[in-house]
Every structure is written in C-alpha cells, then in structure tokens.
C-alpha cells in the first residue's frame, strides 16, 4: 500500500495510507523518535480498516534502556512496547528478549545471526573464529559460527588487581586466524574498536566485524576502520552502506508461519 509522508510547517509528522484493506503487515524500524511516531500513525491508520495488523520492527531502538539503571529513569523500551497493541509483533535480534513481554500482544524475536554467518562463510576466511565482545552476545556468535562451520568464543575481562585487567578470548587462541567480531548493535563503535585492538594484539590475522543493527552513530565507521578492521558486514534492519545481508527471507518465513 503506498504511503504519503510529509511534515507540517511546525515539524509534526503527517502520513496517509492509501487503500487499507485485508491483512496488513507494517514494517518499520525505530531508529529515532520520528520513526516511533510514524509507526504509531501507521498502526492507527490501518487498524480501523484492516482485517488484521501485524507489525515487524526490524530494529527496536531504545531496547538497551531495558531497566532502571538509576533511580528515576524510565524503562523506555517498556514505555514504547506498551503502545503497540496489534495482532502480532516481530522484532529481529532485540537487545534483550525479555523486553518482548512488554508488548500487550503476542511478540516474537527473529534471529539474523545465521544469515551473517552464511555471508562470512562465502568469504573463505582462514581458520575463522567468531568472537563476541562480551558474554551477553555469545549465543549470537555461536549461531553465526554454526552457519560458518567455525569456532566461537567471547572476550572475557579478568581483574588481577586494582590496576591490572586483562581482556582476552575465554577459551581460544586467535593467533594467525581470521576473526569475526559479532555483536547485535554497533552504535558509536567503541565496543568493537576496543575488541579489535585486543584481538590484533593477540596476533589475529585479520579482524572482520559483523552486526545485525548498524546504528553507526557519529563517526563510528571511521573509528572502526581506524582500528584496523578489514571489513564490516551488517544486515538491513537499518539501511546503511554496510548493509550487505538482507533479513527479508527471515521476515517472509516468519510472516508465512
Ligand atoms: C551492548 O550491550 C550492545 O550489545 C552493544 O555492544 C553496544 O550497544 C555497542 O555500542 P557502541 O558501538 O557504542 O560501543
């Protein structure tokens, strides 16, 4: 269905969906606040006329604000999720799957890491190992590694004393091997740039980066290439120059089931 978008002179968003009917699927990532308003508008415009409305949010922004880190803070992902009451919601590699419980309707997260793994497999890397920058992303690393027939590990921080901290892969040696650092989100690039330097310091042959959601705030790309990264491969949950893997087959399969 074609959608007309424009802004009012005061900056408010306007949209109009032509010819709403039947079973509607809305696909809208939330990268910024305006995207969120657009999603609310799309749902409202469709719900009164459609037989059913399913919403796919490939990148659910604010998902890292998933708890009250300091007293008085909102759980922003909860505040957003509560407003989306449709027949079904799908997300892709949501930062914390427990956030899905905040949607007032059935919600399911889809896993894109194997698609990234399939892409890296075709590059013919040398003795590849997939490394997540922390323990939290190790399951993603495992799923990508499975698609690549590769090993996987995560970076572990060990504090030896007040001043001395070492960060290295928990189990594996990376010396002489091609490493793929895998994470769900790259925002400023700080996490990955730090991980890349550590792995290079440990003798990695080349360091590649894979991520599902290339937020790429500010000068993140420059920061990453300055850290000596060979290449960055992301999905198209947010469309960027590095989006070389499409999540469309994943979405299509989920919507058919
Ligand atoms: C954090 O838990 C996420 O998984 C990412 O590691 C983080 O958001 C990356 O942020 P940045 O690119 O700013 O270091």
mmCIF file of C-alpha atoms and ligand atoms in Angstrom:
data_model
loop_
_atom_site.group_PDB
_atom_site.id
_atom_site.type_symbol
_atom_site.label_atom_id
_atom_site.label_comp_id
_atom_site.label_asym_id
_atom_site.label_seq_id
_atom_site.Cartn_x
_atom_site.Cartn_y
_atom_site.Cartn_z
ATOM 1 C CA UNK A 1 0.000 0.000 0.000
ATOM 2 C CA UNK A 2 1.520 3.362 -0.913
ATOM 3 C CA UNK A 3 2.054 5.747 1.990
ATOM 4 C CA UNK A 4 2.327 9.500 1.616
ATOM 5 C CA UNK A 5 4.691 11.134 4.109
ATOM 6 C CA UNK A 6 5.202 14.808 4.818
ATOM 7 C CA UNK A 7 5.815 17.249 7.669
ATOM 8 C CA UNK A 8 3.545 20.051 8.799
ATOM 9 C CA UNK A 9 5.120 23.541 8.931
ATOM 10 C CA UNK A 10 5.599 23.170 12.704
ATOM 11 C CA UNK A 11 7.525 19.909 12.230
ATOM 12 C CA UNK A 12 4.756 17.468 13.134
ATOM 13 C CA UNK A 13 4.690 14.278 11.060
ATOM 14 C CA UNK A 14 1.874 13.547 8.627
ATOM 15 C CA UNK A 15 1.171 10.364 6.754
ATOM 16 C CA UNK A 16 -1.677 8.852 4.805
ATOM 17 C CA UNK A 17 -2.056 5.220 3.798
ATOM 18 C CA UNK A 18 -3.910 4.627 0.568
ATOM 19 C CA UNK A 19 -6.481 1.885 0.267
ATOM 20 C CA UNK A 20 -6.171 -0.013 3.568
ATOM 21 C CA UNK A 21 -7.750 -3.465 3.390
ATOM 22 C CA UNK A 22 -7.215 -7.135 4.216
ATOM 23 C CA UNK A 23 -4.320 -8.468 6.288
ATOM 24 C CA UNK A 24 -1.820 -5.671 6.784
ATOM 25 C CA UNK A 25 1.872 -6.035 7.644
ATOM 26 C CA UNK A 26 3.679 -2.867 8.725
ATOM 27 C CA UNK A 27 7.491 -2.955 8.598
ATOM 28 C CA UNK A 28 9.067 -0.060 10.466
ATOM 29 C CA UNK A 29 12.355 0.084 12.357
ATOM 30 C CA UNK A 30 12.597 2.531 15.238
ATOM 31 C CA UNK A 31 15.946 4.229 14.738
ATOM 32 C CA UNK A 32 14.812 7.610 16.059
ATOM 33 C CA UNK A 33 11.854 9.264 17.732
ATOM 34 C CA UNK A 34 10.247 10.227 14.416
ATOM 35 C CA UNK A 35 10.196 6.568 13.345
ATOM 36 C CA UNK A 36 8.299 5.748 16.512
ATOM 37 C CA UNK A 37 5.657 8.391 15.779
ATOM 38 C CA UNK A 38 5.381 7.094 12.195
ATOM 39 C CA UNK A 39 4.797 3.586 13.497
ATOM 40 C CA UNK A 40 2.038 4.772 15.826
ATOM 41 C CA UNK A 41 0.473 6.665 12.925
ATOM 42 C CA UNK A 42 0.688 3.667 10.584
ATOM 43 C CA UNK A 43 -0.920 1.365 13.148
ATOM 44 C CA UNK A 44 -3.699 3.842 13.827
ATOM 45 C CA UNK A 45 -4.350 4.452 10.133
ATOM 46 C CA UNK A 46 -4.545 0.722 9.380
ATOM 47 C CA UNK A 47 -6.294 -0.697 12.419
ATOM 48 C CA UNK A 48 -9.701 0.801 11.726
ATOM 49 C CA UNK A 49 -9.966 -0.688 8.208
ATOM 50 C CA UNK A 50 -7.735 -3.786 8.054
ATOM 51 C CA UNK A 51 -8.830 -7.342 8.918
ATOM 52 C CA UNK A 52 -5.608 -7.780 10.891
ATOM 53 C CA UNK A 53 -2.441 -5.786 11.534
ATOM 54 C CA UNK A 54 0.950 -7.365 12.162
ATOM 55 C CA UNK A 55 3.940 -5.166 12.887
ATOM 56 C CA UNK A 56 7.573 -6.011 12.119
ATOM 57 C CA UNK A 57 10.106 -3.829 13.939
ATOM 58 C CA UNK A 58 13.436 -4.984 12.464
ATOM 59 C CA UNK A 59 15.410 -2.637 14.737
ATOM 60 C CA UNK A 60 13.721 -1.817 18.007
ATOM 61 C CA UNK A 61 15.530 1.290 19.182
ATOM 62 C CA UNK A 62 15.606 2.092 22.912
ATOM 63 C CA UNK A 63 15.928 -1.644 23.587
ATOM 64 C CA UNK A 64 19.099 -1.010 25.601
ATOM 65 C CA UNK A 65 17.055 1.096 28.026
ATOM 66 C CA UNK A 66 15.574 -2.086 29.417
ATOM 67 C CA UNK A 67 15.871 -1.382 33.124
ATOM 68 C CA UNK A 68 16.018 1.437 35.621
ATOM 69 C CA UNK A 69 19.797 1.805 35.769
ATOM 70 C CA UNK A 70 19.487 4.826 38.097
ATOM 71 C CA UNK A 71 16.507 5.601 40.275
ATOM 72 C CA UNK A 72 14.041 7.820 38.450
ATOM 73 C CA UNK A 73 14.864 6.593 34.950
ATOM 74 C CA UNK A 74 12.158 5.214 32.665
ATOM 75 C CA UNK A 75 12.334 1.714 31.218
ATOM 76 C CA UNK A 76 11.967 3.257 27.789
ATOM 77 C CA UNK A 77 11.609 0.015 25.866
ATOM 78 C CA UNK A 78 8.630 -0.800 28.087
ATOM 79 C CA UNK A 79 7.103 2.642 27.515
ATOM 80 C CA UNK A 80 7.361 2.132 23.747
ATOM 81 C CA UNK A 81 6.269 -1.503 23.616
ATOM 82 C CA UNK A 82 3.135 -0.793 25.668
ATOM 83 C CA UNK A 83 1.798 1.495 22.953
ATOM 84 C CA UNK A 84 1.891 -1.128 20.180
ATOM 85 C CA UNK A 85 -1.176 -3.298 20.541
ATOM 86 C CA UNK A 86 -1.751 -5.169 17.292
ATOM 87 C CA UNK A 87 -2.384 -8.790 16.237
ATOM 88 C CA UNK A 88 1.302 -9.716 16.392
ATOM 89 C CA UNK A 89 4.708 -8.102 16.655
ATOM 90 C CA UNK A 90 8.029 -9.386 15.300
ATOM 91 C CA UNK A 91 11.453 -7.974 16.157
ATOM 92 C CA UNK A 92 14.917 -9.005 14.923
ATOM 93 C CA UNK A 93 17.697 -9.690 17.445
ATOM 94 C CA UNK A 94 16.092 -7.486 20.049
ATOM 95 C CA UNK A 95 18.728 -6.424 22.565
ATOM 96 C CA UNK A 96 17.001 -8.166 25.476
ATOM 97 C CA UNK A 97 14.345 -10.760 24.509
ATOM 98 C CA UNK A 98 12.663 -10.281 27.894
ATOM 99 C CA UNK A 99 11.523 -6.871 26.592
ATOM 100 C CA UNK A 100 9.012 -8.668 24.353
ATOM 101 C CA UNK A 101 6.862 -9.239 27.422
ATOM 102 C CA UNK A 102 6.098 -5.527 27.483
ATOM 103 C CA UNK A 103 4.073 -5.712 24.263
ATOM 104 C CA UNK A 104 0.370 -6.100 25.079
ATOM 105 C CA UNK A 105 0.064 -8.621 22.201
ATOM 106 C CA UNK A 106 1.984 -11.756 21.110
ATOM 107 C CA UNK A 107 5.551 -10.853 20.159
ATOM 108 C CA UNK A 108 8.398 -12.931 18.756
ATOM 109 C CA UNK A 109 12.063 -12.221 18.126
ATOM 110 C CA UNK A 110 13.775 -13.465 14.947
ATOM 111 C CA UNK A 111 17.450 -14.460 14.775
ATOM 112 C CA UNK A 112 19.541 -12.982 11.959
ATOM 113 C CA UNK A 113 22.994 -14.199 13.084
ATOM 114 C CA UNK A 114 22.951 -17.292 10.806
ATOM 115 C CA UNK A 115 22.399 -15.006 7.793
ATOM 116 C CA UNK A 116 25.547 -13.068 8.725
ATOM 117 C CA UNK A 117 27.360 -16.388 9.243
ATOM 118 C CA UNK A 118 26.356 -17.561 5.745
ATOM 119 C CA UNK A 119 27.769 -14.348 4.278
ATOM 120 C CA UNK A 120 31.095 -14.735 6.097
ATOM 121 C CA UNK A 121 31.292 -18.392 5.077
ATOM 122 C CA UNK A 122 31.387 -17.334 1.421
ATOM 123 C CA UNK A 123 34.436 -15.091 2.079
ATOM 124 C CA UNK A 124 36.661 -18.147 2.534
ATOM 125 C CA UNK A 125 38.288 -16.891 5.746
ATOM 126 C CA UNK A 126 41.395 -18.575 7.131
ATOM 127 C CA UNK A 127 40.717 -20.756 10.230
ATOM 128 C CA UNK A 128 37.852 -18.430 11.200
ATOM 129 C CA UNK A 129 36.741 -17.848 14.743
ATOM 130 C CA UNK A 130 33.681 -15.798 15.732
ATOM 131 C CA UNK A 131 34.153 -13.749 18.882
ATOM 132 C CA UNK A 132 31.539 -11.746 20.756
ATOM 133 C CA UNK A 133 32.783 -8.687 22.670
ATOM 134 C CA UNK A 134 31.107 -9.923 25.858
ATOM 135 C CA UNK A 135 29.351 -12.936 27.278
ATOM 136 C CA UNK A 136 25.923 -11.435 26.542
ATOM 137 C CA UNK A 137 26.347 -11.843 22.780
ATOM 138 C CA UNK A 138 27.981 -15.275 22.822
ATOM 139 C CA UNK A 139 24.815 -17.110 21.762
ATOM 140 C CA UNK A 140 24.627 -14.937 18.676
ATOM 141 C CA UNK A 141 28.276 -15.734 17.968
ATOM 142 C CA UNK A 142 27.501 -19.439 18.350
ATOM 143 C CA UNK A 143 24.641 -19.280 15.831
ATOM 144 C CA UNK A 144 26.742 -17.401 13.271
ATOM 145 C CA UNK A 145 29.665 -19.783 13.826
ATOM 146 C CA UNK A 146 27.397 -22.775 13.222
ATOM 147 C CA UNK A 147 26.432 -21.379 9.820
ATOM 148 C CA UNK A 148 30.162 -20.878 9.043
ATOM 149 C CA UNK A 149 31.379 -24.239 10.418
ATOM 150 C CA UNK A 150 33.681 -22.130 12.592
ATOM 151 C CA UNK A 151 34.694 -21.921 16.245
ATOM 152 C CA UNK A 152 33.319 -19.270 18.562
ATOM 153 C CA UNK A 153 34.278 -17.610 21.821
ATOM 154 C CA UNK A 154 33.747 -14.398 23.776
ATOM 155 C CA UNK A 155 36.033 -11.793 25.277
ATOM 156 C CA UNK A 156 36.430 -12.205 28.996
ATOM 157 C CA UNK A 157 37.658 -9.485 31.305
ATOM 158 C CA UNK A 158 39.799 -10.692 34.221
ATOM 159 C CA UNK A 159 40.781 -8.326 37.026
ATOM 160 C CA UNK A 160 44.119 -9.318 38.509
ATOM 161 C CA UNK A 161 44.446 -6.366 40.873
ATOM 162 C CA UNK A 162 43.148 -2.828 41.379
ATOM 163 C CA UNK A 163 45.107 -1.659 38.310
ATOM 164 C CA UNK A 164 45.639 -4.779 36.230
ATOM 165 C CA UNK A 165 42.846 -6.054 33.977
ATOM 166 C CA UNK A 166 43.308 -8.385 31.016
ATOM 167 C CA UNK A 167 40.760 -8.947 28.268
ATOM 168 C CA UNK A 168 41.130 -11.994 26.051
ATOM 169 C CA UNK A 169 39.079 -14.738 24.415
ATOM 170 C CA UNK A 170 37.824 -17.091 27.106
ATOM 171 C CA UNK A 171 38.983 -20.347 25.526
ATOM 172 C CA UNK A 172 40.569 -19.966 22.109
ATOM 173 C CA UNK A 173 43.854 -18.696 20.663
ATOM 174 C CA UNK A 174 43.292 -16.262 17.798
ATOM 175 C CA UNK A 175 46.945 -16.053 16.674
ATOM 176 C CA UNK A 176 47.196 -16.419 12.911
ATOM 177 C CA UNK A 177 43.421 -16.834 12.487
ATOM 178 C CA UNK A 178 40.806 -14.638 10.820
ATOM 179 C CA UNK A 179 38.455 -13.318 13.496
ATOM 180 C CA UNK A 180 34.876 -12.133 13.064
ATOM 181 C CA UNK A 181 33.726 -9.944 15.962
ATOM 182 C CA UNK A 182 29.969 -10.260 16.185
ATOM 183 C CA UNK A 183 27.577 -8.016 18.110
ATOM 184 C CA UNK A 184 23.902 -7.131 17.933
ATOM 185 C CA UNK A 185 24.344 -3.341 17.677
ATOM 186 C CA UNK A 186 27.152 -1.041 16.625
ATOM 187 C CA UNK A 187 26.384 2.446 17.859
ATOM 188 C CA UNK A 188 29.495 4.579 18.473
ATOM 189 C CA UNK A 189 31.791 1.687 17.502
ATOM 190 C CA UNK A 190 33.683 1.957 20.806
ATOM 191 C CA UNK A 191 32.971 -1.616 21.916
ATOM 192 C CA UNK A 192 34.074 -3.160 18.626
ATOM 193 C CA UNK A 193 37.107 -0.892 18.128
ATOM 194 C CA UNK A 194 38.336 -1.867 21.608
ATOM 195 C CA UNK A 195 37.746 -5.568 20.914
ATOM 196 C CA UNK A 196 39.517 -5.336 17.548
ATOM 197 C CA UNK A 197 42.627 -3.818 19.112
ATOM 198 C CA UNK A 198 42.745 -6.563 21.729
ATOM 199 C CA UNK A 199 42.410 -9.331 19.143
ATOM 200 C CA UNK A 200 45.021 -7.766 16.864
ATOM 201 C CA UNK A 201 47.321 -7.502 19.885
ATOM 202 C CA UNK A 202 46.881 -11.230 20.317
ATOM 203 C CA UNK A 203 48.013 -11.935 16.781
ATOM 204 C CA UNK A 204 44.727 -12.254 14.856
ATOM 205 C CA UNK A 205 45.446 -12.472 11.106
ATOM 206 C CA UNK A 206 42.567 -10.180 10.055
ATOM 207 C CA UNK A 207 39.638 -8.800 12.032
ATOM 208 C CA UNK A 208 36.210 -8.607 10.408
ATOM 209 C CA UNK A 209 33.077 -7.245 12.041
ATOM 210 C CA UNK A 210 29.504 -8.461 11.764
ATOM 211 C CA UNK A 211 26.471 -6.842 13.331
ATOM 212 C CA UNK A 212 22.735 -7.059 12.928
ATOM 213 C CA UNK A 213 21.876 -3.428 13.619
ATOM 214 C CA UNK A 214 24.287 -0.858 12.121
ATOM 215 C CA UNK A 215 23.179 2.208 14.068
ATOM 216 C CA UNK A 216 26.598 3.787 13.332
ATOM 217 C CA UNK A 217 26.227 6.969 15.350
ATOM 218 C CA UNK A 218 28.501 9.910 14.611
ATOM 219 C CA UNK A 219 31.874 8.808 13.180
ATOM 220 C CA UNK A 220 31.574 5.137 14.117
ATOM 221 C CA UNK A 221 32.671 3.849 10.692
ATOM 222 C CA UNK A 222 35.850 5.952 10.670
ATOM 223 C CA UNK A 223 36.564 4.813 14.200
ATOM 224 C CA UNK A 224 36.238 1.178 13.177
ATOM 225 C CA UNK A 225 38.426 1.417 10.093
ATOM 226 C CA UNK A 226 40.998 3.371 12.147
ATOM 227 C CA UNK A 227 41.066 0.371 14.475
ATOM 228 C CA UNK A 228 42.346 -1.710 11.545
ATOM 229 C CA UNK A 229 39.176 -3.640 10.746
ATOM 230 C CA UNK A 230 39.319 -5.467 7.412
ATOM 231 C CA UNK A 231 35.587 -5.170 6.673
ATOM 232 C CA UNK A 232 32.194 -4.596 8.278
ATOM 233 C CA UNK A 233 29.121 -6.571 7.317
ATOM 234 C CA UNK A 234 25.686 -5.710 8.670
ATOM 235 C CA UNK A 235 22.089 -6.582 7.982
ATOM 236 C CA UNK A 236 19.490 -4.197 6.591
ATOM 237 C CA UNK A 237 17.371 -3.825 9.732
ATOM 238 C CA UNK A 238 18.740 -0.288 9.380
ATOM 239 C CA UNK A 239 19.746 0.502 5.804
ATOM 240 C CA UNK A 240 23.356 1.674 5.704
ATOM 241 C CA UNK A 241 26.246 1.380 3.243
ATOM 242 C CA UNK A 242 27.485 -1.706 5.130
ATOM 243 C CA UNK A 243 24.092 -3.487 4.947
ATOM 244 C CA UNK A 244 25.086 -6.422 2.750
ATOM 245 C CA UNK A 245 22.824 -9.067 4.250
ATOM 246 C CA UNK A 246 19.078 -8.791 3.948
ATOM 247 C CA UNK A 247 16.746 -10.047 6.655
ATOM 248 C CA UNK A 248 13.846 -10.268 4.169
ATOM 249 C CA UNK A 249 13.843 -14.106 3.923
ATOM 250 C CA UNK A 250 13.725 -14.283 7.720
ATOM 251 C CA UNK A 251 10.751 -11.920 7.851
ATOM 252 C CA UNK A 252 8.988 -13.686 4.985
ATOM 253 C CA UNK A 253 9.294 -17.094 6.680
ATOM 254 C CA UNK A 254 8.005 -15.700 9.988
ATOM 255 C CA UNK A 255 5.044 -13.994 8.350
ATOM 256 C CA UNK A 256 4.093 -17.132 6.414
ATOM 257 C CA UNK A 257 4.079 -19.346 9.525
HETATM 258 C C1 LIG B 1 25.584 -3.510 24.313
HETATM 259 O O1 LIG B 1 25.155 -4.221 25.197
HETATM 260 C C2 LIG B 1 25.369 -3.825 22.879
HETATM 261 O O2 LIG B 1 25.265 -5.199 22.650
HETATM 262 C C3 LIG B 1 26.494 -3.255 22.027
HETATM 263 O O3 LIG B 1 27.709 -3.906 22.383
HETATM 264 C C4 LIG B 1 26.650 -1.780 22.254
HETATM 265 O O4 LIG B 1 25.423 -1.138 22.137
HETATM 266 C C5 LIG B 1 27.613 -1.190 21.259
HETATM 267 O O5 LIG B 1 27.701 0.200 21.477
HETATM 268 P P1 LIG B 1 28.900 1.028 20.939
HETATM 269 O O6 LIG B 1 29.038 0.750 19.474
HETATM 270 O O7 LIG B 1 28.522 2.459 21.221
HETATM 271 O O8 LIG B 1 30.131 0.628 21.705
#
